[in-house]
């Protein structure tokens, strides 16, 4: 039985801030950037009103925001930050360091296009630039999920098999600034679900098994110089941890579901079982796409969709299982990878089917750059294209750009 | 077999790049060409040599006299240069 | 700091930087780190910016540090320290978390001149402004040594480095050394000092004071570098001392008290202020170092030596003024 919940009118940023308030981490270090700003502002209010015990570090840049989180998390604290676009780009160096030092930091990314020209609206180019940094990346469909994932993220990050930082991605403006009814859990339930931070142990340079934190009683060294004799082994450990993350994300998503009635996994299928054509994508667009699927179903078209919630780790098995028997698949990318053969999600999805005997026809639709709208009609044209591909068994153009003027 | 293969594998070393050996297991003593030798008849136990040694290679004995630890002394010669009573001589190692 | 009054007392304090590190023979950074660690007063966490000290003391799988230590990156040591300090505060607030068991935890930073004057300046200034309780120790070897002796905002005028070579047209670095310690003091933080490994008791006292004050503290230590300054390793202390004796690197403290920045000369420089004839000509300092050799060979560059002397005199006068000695 799910616990009693309170419905609150929150936009995506407020939902994240509220979740963080309930988690009450030790340190929040953040720097404002549209469309993430509301998170920082709301959280500052919680601090100002003494609603959290958090030490809020109003840093002078995003680079310092994540750097401070690294220091805090290494000192055993729960540390949170939030950013978008240019801010994430400025953090880039430290993204890798946070992941490599195995620090379970949680960060909200309010997805926004990268400059230039400067643009404050949604696309996924910011998060995609961080896809190889060693962070877990969760993409949310709505503010409810932003709230729910911000709570789950701590459990995933701190899981002893994982010990990796987590990004909770939500679409700028579409989610961050749009009011929604969000079901919230009571404080004590959130506290209990998240629990206390536990620490994995390592052997230090005095031969003692000690917690992986900066504790004067049990000194360890974090961030040494690593040469060709050990660096690869350390990367192998990160690869291994990412490999263990899918199971953990699913377990925690399920446990959260038992508590809240909202279960989360790595991928979220919609009317996919008997579908012949399907789209695959990330974030809020997939919410709109459900309406389009419903319309097509009314017309008797066997359409469905698969929303990828975890982009890192990439859910290879789940993608194959859900899509292997489809005739045509359209992968939606809200980011361009200049010079590549298609967008990042497309590349990953198509890649996993290479090993399969029967492969669906897969094409790529790049859309929504810099906040360009993706209304149902536009999604409808994609499904129409997929219908044609399914019928003719031919893809005329593998990578298409949707909604751009010629 | 290359020397890398004799080193521990990724499952055997601590995660997060945490070092697991004290640097005292790495002897820097073989860097030196000259080594400091203390004339204890002259030494006044002033402790300048210990204080100025960049390598912490001058230990204090129970009797309060300084003693170079040749396992780590790199032979820089600072101790000899700074000894106020010239009690330290640098001799070929 | 009643327990350390003499070098003998200091020698009794255990070394928290272990031997076996791989700094060059005669490197002052090793002396400075050892001394600073001997000045700690209790539980301490160290963070180190990228640079010679960081690299040479933590070559995997080895570490020389007996205190908890973290290296994050080159330009963010002050931000990392901010995070550690914030973590401790938060844990104390609810008396929960792994650091809550300590009455107090000191946070100490080591960073080179590159990580301080240049690339790390923003994060340092930000951390000062926010008022975190930490001590930042700048070991200043006046160039990017770890990457092979490139000029920094700290490299003095005319010094040769690999990116300010002494050419036939340009005689080494063109710019003057940035007055980083005075800039730090202008942040109105509780404590700023300059120190030298040649004056160990003075250095240790300043480090301790920097730890004791509440809020940010900055100790700027000149760190002669045998490799980059081009002098034989045994001369490290001689050169450090000459920097003070020529007033190239005067020793002072600046405390922010009752809304004022109060500068005080430290004993070695105070002596010179009282007896100006003790002030040695800058040439004595320059001629020991290969990085300035083009000022003497093949032709003596009186013009440049004079220029440097004038700069030293001007800066010294400025410090004397700040210290109320003029
Ligand atoms: C962002 C970044 N840029 C450049 C470097 C390369 N780098 C590493 S150490 C260093 C110089 C360090 O100079 P300094 O801070 O003076 O310390 P030193 O090595 O002289 O002790 C540089 C340029 C880096 N590690 N990170
Ligand atoms: S510096 Fe010279 S006199 Fe002083 S303790 Fe060392 S050896 Fe003895
Ligand atoms: S020669 Fe240098 S390294 Fe060796 S003991 Fe003397 S000061 Fe230390
Ligand atoms: S290059 Fe200079 S600063 Fe670096 S270890 Fe060598 S002597 Fe020390
Ligand atoms: Mg330097």
PDB file of N, CA and C in Angstrom, chain A residues 146-197:
ATOM      1  N   UNK A 146      10.734  14.358 -11.760  1.00  0.00           N
ATOM      2  CA  UNK A 146      11.888  15.127 -11.281  1.00  0.00           C
ATOM      3  C   UNK A 146      11.944  15.047  -9.754  1.00  0.00           C
ATOM      4  N   UNK A 147      10.774  15.181  -9.139  1.00  0.00           N
ATOM      5  CA  UNK A 147      10.696  15.046  -7.677  1.00  0.00           C
ATOM      6  C   UNK A 147      11.104  13.634  -7.249  1.00  0.00           C
ATOM      7  N   UNK A 148      10.476  12.661  -7.858  1.00  0.00           N
ATOM      8  CA  UNK A 148      10.726  11.267  -7.463  1.00  0.00           C
ATOM      9  C   UNK A 148      12.187  10.861  -7.695  1.00  0.00           C
ATOM     10  N   UNK A 149      12.729  11.284  -8.831  1.00  0.00           N
ATOM     11  CA  UNK A 149      14.103  10.870  -9.161  1.00  0.00           C
ATOM     12  C   UNK A 149      15.126  11.571  -8.282  1.00  0.00           C
ATOM     13  N   UNK A 150      14.824  12.801  -7.885  1.00  0.00           N
ATOM     14  CA  UNK A 150      15.755  13.525  -7.018  1.00  0.00           C
ATOM     15  C   UNK A 150      15.874  12.812  -5.667  1.00  0.00           C
ATOM     16  N   UNK A 151      14.803  12.149  -5.265  1.00  0.00           N
ATOM     17  CA  UNK A 151      14.862  11.380  -4.015  1.00  0.00           C
ATOM     18  C   UNK A 151      15.604  10.059  -4.222  1.00  0.00           C
ATOM     19  N   UNK A 152      15.269   9.388  -5.314  1.00  0.00           N
ATOM     20  CA  UNK A 152      15.911   8.083  -5.573  1.00  0.00           C
ATOM     21  C   UNK A 152      17.407   8.210  -5.855  1.00  0.00           C
ATOM     22  N   UNK A 153      17.791   9.346  -6.432  1.00  0.00           N
ATOM     23  CA  UNK A 153      19.172   9.521  -6.894  1.00  0.00           C
ATOM     24  C   UNK A 153      20.200   9.238  -5.797  1.00  0.00           C
ATOM     25  N   UNK A 154      19.876   9.622  -4.554  1.00  0.00           N
ATOM     26  CA  UNK A 154      20.836   9.427  -3.452  1.00  0.00           C
ATOM     27  C   UNK A 154      21.096   7.956  -3.197  1.00  0.00           C
ATOM     28  N   UNK A 155      20.012   7.196  -3.265  1.00  0.00           N
ATOM     29  CA  UNK A 155      20.150   5.752  -3.006  1.00  0.00           C
ATOM     30  C   UNK A 155      20.982   5.085  -4.107  1.00  0.00           C
ATOM     31  N   UNK A 156      20.773   5.557  -5.327  1.00  0.00           N
ATOM     32  CA  UNK A 156      21.525   4.985  -6.455  1.00  0.00           C
ATOM     33  C   UNK A 156      23.002   5.351  -6.315  1.00  0.00           C
ATOM     34  N   UNK A 157      23.238   6.641  -6.116  1.00  0.00           N
ATOM     35  CA  UNK A 157      24.619   7.144  -6.053  1.00  0.00           C
ATOM     36  C   UNK A 157      25.408   6.486  -4.922  1.00  0.00           C
ATOM     37  N   UNK A 158      24.752   6.320  -3.777  1.00  0.00           N
ATOM     38  CA  UNK A 158      25.470   5.847  -2.586  1.00  0.00           C
ATOM     39  C   UNK A 158      25.486   4.325  -2.462  1.00  0.00           C
ATOM     40  N   UNK A 159      24.807   3.649  -3.361  1.00  0.00           N
ATOM     41  CA  UNK A 159      24.785   2.189  -3.291  1.00  0.00           C
ATOM     42  C   UNK A 159      26.216   1.659  -3.349  1.00  0.00           C
ATOM     43  N   UNK A 160      26.575   0.742  -2.450  1.00  0.00           N
ATOM     44  CA  UNK A 160      27.971   0.283  -2.406  1.00  0.00           C
ATOM     45  C   UNK A 160      28.469  -0.306  -3.732  1.00  0.00           C
ATOM     46  N   UNK A 161      27.581  -0.878  -4.517  1.00  0.00           N
ATOM     47  CA  UNK A 161      28.024  -1.431  -5.805  1.00  0.00           C
ATOM     48  C   UNK A 161      28.233  -0.341  -6.851  1.00  0.00           C
ATOM     49  N   UNK A 162      27.702   0.838  -6.577  1.00  0.00           N
ATOM     50  CA  UNK A 162      27.726   1.890  -7.589  1.00  0.00           C
ATOM     51  C   UNK A 162      28.738   2.982  -7.216  1.00  0.00           C
ATOM     52  N   UNK A 163      28.450   3.748  -6.162  1.00  0.00           N
ATOM     53  CA  UNK A 163      29.364   4.831  -5.737  1.00  0.00           C
ATOM     54  C   UNK A 163      29.741   5.747  -6.899  1.00  0.00           C
ATOM     55  N   UNK A 164      28.713   6.275  -7.533  1.00  0.00           N
ATOM     56  CA  UNK A 164      28.942   7.187  -8.650  1.00  0.00           C
ATOM     57  C   UNK A 164      27.974   8.356  -8.533  1.00  0.00           C
ATOM     58  N   UNK A 165      28.356   9.509  -9.035  1.00  0.00           N
ATOM     59  CA  UNK A 165      27.445  10.653  -8.988  1.00  0.00           C
ATOM     60  C   UNK A 165      26.288  10.504  -9.983  1.00  0.00           C
ATOM     61  N   UNK A 166      25.196  11.164  -9.655  1.00  0.00           N
ATOM     62  CA  UNK A 166      23.979  11.034 -10.475  1.00  0.00           C
ATOM     63  C   UNK A 166      23.490  12.400 -10.937  1.00  0.00           C
ATOM     64  N   UNK A 167      23.165  12.494 -12.219  1.00  0.00           N
ATOM     65  CA  UNK A 167      22.510  13.682 -12.775  1.00  0.00           C
ATOM     66  C   UNK A 167      21.040  13.384 -12.965  1.00  0.00           C
ATOM     67  N   UNK A 168      20.204  14.270 -12.451  1.00  0.00           N
ATOM     68  CA  UNK A 168      18.774  14.166 -12.710  1.00  0.00           C
ATOM     69  C   UNK A 168      18.444  15.270 -13.719  1.00  0.00           C
ATOM     70  N   UNK A 169      18.091  14.872 -14.932  1.00  0.00           N
ATOM     71  CA  UNK A 169      17.897  15.839 -16.012  1.00  0.00           C
ATOM     72  C   UNK A 169      16.415  16.132 -16.214  1.00  0.00           C
ATOM     73  N   UNK A 170      16.081  17.418 -16.260  1.00  0.00           N
ATOM     74  CA  UNK A 170      14.710  17.791 -16.568  1.00  0.00           C
ATOM     75  C   UNK A 170      14.725  18.915 -17.588  1.00  0.00           C
ATOM     76  N   UNK A 171      13.786  18.899 -18.484  1.00  0.00           N
ATOM     77  CA  UNK A 171      13.794  19.843 -19.597  1.00  0.00           C
ATOM     78  C   UNK A 171      13.545  21.269 -19.131  1.00  0.00           C
ATOM     79  N   UNK A 172      14.422  22.155 -19.582  1.00  0.00           N
ATOM     80  CA  UNK A 172      14.313  23.565 -19.233  1.00  0.00           C
ATOM     81  C   UNK A 172      12.997  24.160 -19.712  1.00  0.00           C
ATOM     82  N   UNK A 173      12.398  24.998 -18.930  1.00  0.00           N
ATOM     83  CA  UNK A 173      11.118  25.674 -19.184  1.00  0.00           C
ATOM     84  C   UNK A 173       9.947  24.716 -19.319  1.00  0.00           C
ATOM     85  N   UNK A 174      10.059  23.764 -20.265  1.00  0.00           N
ATOM     86  CA  UNK A 174       8.957  22.817 -20.470  1.00  0.00           C
ATOM     87  C   UNK A 174       8.572  22.201 -19.123  1.00  0.00           C
ATOM     88  N   UNK A 175       9.574  21.785 -18.361  1.00  0.00           N
ATOM     89  CA  UNK A 175       9.304  21.247 -17.034  1.00  0.00           C
ATOM     90  C   UNK A 175       9.651  22.262 -15.945  1.00  0.00           C
ATOM     91  N   UNK A 176      10.811  22.877 -16.075  1.00  0.00           N
ATOM     92  CA  UNK A 176      11.311  23.701 -14.967  1.00  0.00           C
ATOM     93  C   UNK A 176      10.370  24.844 -14.596  1.00  0.00           C
ATOM     94  N   UNK A 177       9.671  25.392 -15.576  1.00  0.00           N
ATOM     95  CA  UNK A 177       8.847  26.566 -15.312  1.00  0.00           C
ATOM     96  C   UNK A 177       7.354  26.317 -15.491  1.00  0.00           C
ATOM     97  N   UNK A 178       6.965  25.077 -15.590  1.00  0.00           N
ATOM     98  CA  UNK A 178       5.560  24.778 -15.830  1.00  0.00           C
ATOM     99  C   UNK A 178       4.941  24.127 -14.601  1.00  0.00           C
ATOM    100  N   UNK A 179       3.885  24.745 -14.139  1.00  0.00           N
ATOM    101  CA  UNK A 179       3.229  24.263 -12.922  1.00  0.00           C
ATOM    102  C   UNK A 179       2.536  22.927 -13.179  1.00  0.00           C
ATOM    103  N   UNK A 180       2.648  22.044 -12.212  1.00  0.00           N
ATOM    104  CA  UNK A 180       2.088  20.705 -12.356  1.00  0.00           C
ATOM    105  C   UNK A 180       1.637  20.264 -10.966  1.00  0.00           C
ATOM    106  N   UNK A 181       0.681  19.379 -10.919  1.00  0.00           N
ATOM    107  CA  UNK A 181       0.345  18.793  -9.631  1.00  0.00           C
ATOM    108  C   UNK A 181       1.348  17.696  -9.324  1.00  0.00           C
ATOM    109  N   UNK A 182       2.063  17.869  -8.236  1.00  0.00           N
ATOM    110  CA  UNK A 182       3.082  16.883  -7.882  1.00  0.00           C
ATOM    111  C   UNK A 182       2.687  16.220  -6.568  1.00  0.00           C
ATOM    112  N   UNK A 183       2.646  14.895  -6.590  1.00  0.00           N
ATOM    113  CA  UNK A 183       2.366  14.138  -5.361  1.00  0.00           C
ATOM    114  C   UNK A 183       3.653  14.076  -4.553  1.00  0.00           C
ATOM    115  N   UNK A 184       3.601  14.568  -3.348  1.00  0.00           N
ATOM    116  CA  UNK A 184       4.812  14.549  -2.526  1.00  0.00           C
ATOM    117  C   UNK A 184       4.626  13.627  -1.333  1.00  0.00           C
ATOM    118  N   UNK A 185       5.724  13.007  -0.975  1.00  0.00           N
ATOM    119  CA  UNK A 185       5.724  12.094   0.180  1.00  0.00           C
ATOM    120  C   UNK A 185       5.934  12.896   1.462  1.00  0.00           C
ATOM    121  N   UNK A 186       5.456  12.375   2.571  1.00  0.00           N
ATOM    122  CA  UNK A 186       5.733  13.053   3.848  1.00  0.00           C
ATOM    123  C   UNK A 186       7.239  13.064   4.134  1.00  0.00           C
ATOM    124  N   UNK A 187       7.686  14.099   4.844  1.00  0.00           N
ATOM    125  CA  UNK A 187       9.111  14.252   5.170  1.00  0.00           C
ATOM    126  C   UNK A 187       9.738  12.992   5.751  1.00  0.00           C
ATOM    127  N   UNK A 188       9.060  12.419   6.755  1.00  0.00           N
ATOM    128  CA  UNK A 188       9.673  11.285   7.450  1.00  0.00           C
ATOM    129  C   UNK A 188       9.817  10.079   6.518  1.00  0.00           C
ATOM    130  N   UNK A 189       8.892   9.958   5.600  1.00  0.00           N
ATOM    131  CA  UNK A 189       8.970   8.835   4.659  1.00  0.00           C
ATOM    132  C   UNK A 189      10.171   9.034   3.717  1.00  0.00           C
ATOM    133  N   UNK A 190      10.350  10.261   3.271  1.00  0.00           N
ATOM    134  CA  UNK A 190      11.503  10.553   2.407  1.00  0.00           C
ATOM    135  C   UNK A 190      12.793  10.287   3.183  1.00  0.00           C
ATOM    136  N   UNK A 191      12.845  10.798   4.394  1.00  0.00           N
ATOM    137  CA  UNK A 191      14.043  10.617   5.241  1.00  0.00           C
ATOM    138  C   UNK A 191      14.362   9.144   5.405  1.00  0.00           C
ATOM    139  N   UNK A 192      13.325   8.385   5.657  1.00  0.00           N
ATOM    140  CA  UNK A 192      13.519   6.959   5.893  1.00  0.00           C
ATOM    141  C   UNK A 192      13.964   6.255   4.607  1.00  0.00           C
ATOM    142  N   UNK A 193      13.359   6.651   3.512  1.00  0.00           N
ATOM    143  CA  UNK A 193      13.712   6.022   2.236  1.00  0.00           C
ATOM    144  C   UNK A 193      15.177   6.307   1.890  1.00  0.00           C
ATOM    145  N   UNK A 194      15.573   7.542   2.068  1.00  0.00           N
ATOM    146  CA  UNK A 194      16.933   7.922   1.699  1.00  0.00           C
ATOM    147  C   UNK A 194      17.941   7.405   2.731  1.00  0.00           C
ATOM    148  N   UNK A 195      17.554   7.431   3.994  1.00  0.00           N
ATOM    149  CA  UNK A 195      18.424   6.917   5.060  1.00  0.00           C
ATOM    150  C   UNK A 195      19.661   7.764   5.277  1.00  0.00           C
ATOM    151  N   UNK A 196      20.579   7.225   6.077  1.00  0.00           N
ATOM    152  CA  UNK A 196      21.833   7.925   6.337  1.00  0.00           C
ATOM    153  C   UNK A 196      22.833   7.527   5.263  1.00  0.00           C
ATOM    154  N   UNK A 197      23.759   8.422   4.970  1.00  0.00           N
ATOM    155  CA  UNK A 197      24.788   8.051   4.002  1.00  0.00           C
ATOM    156  C   UNK A 197      25.691   6.977   4.606  1.00  0.00           C
TER     157      UNK A 197
END
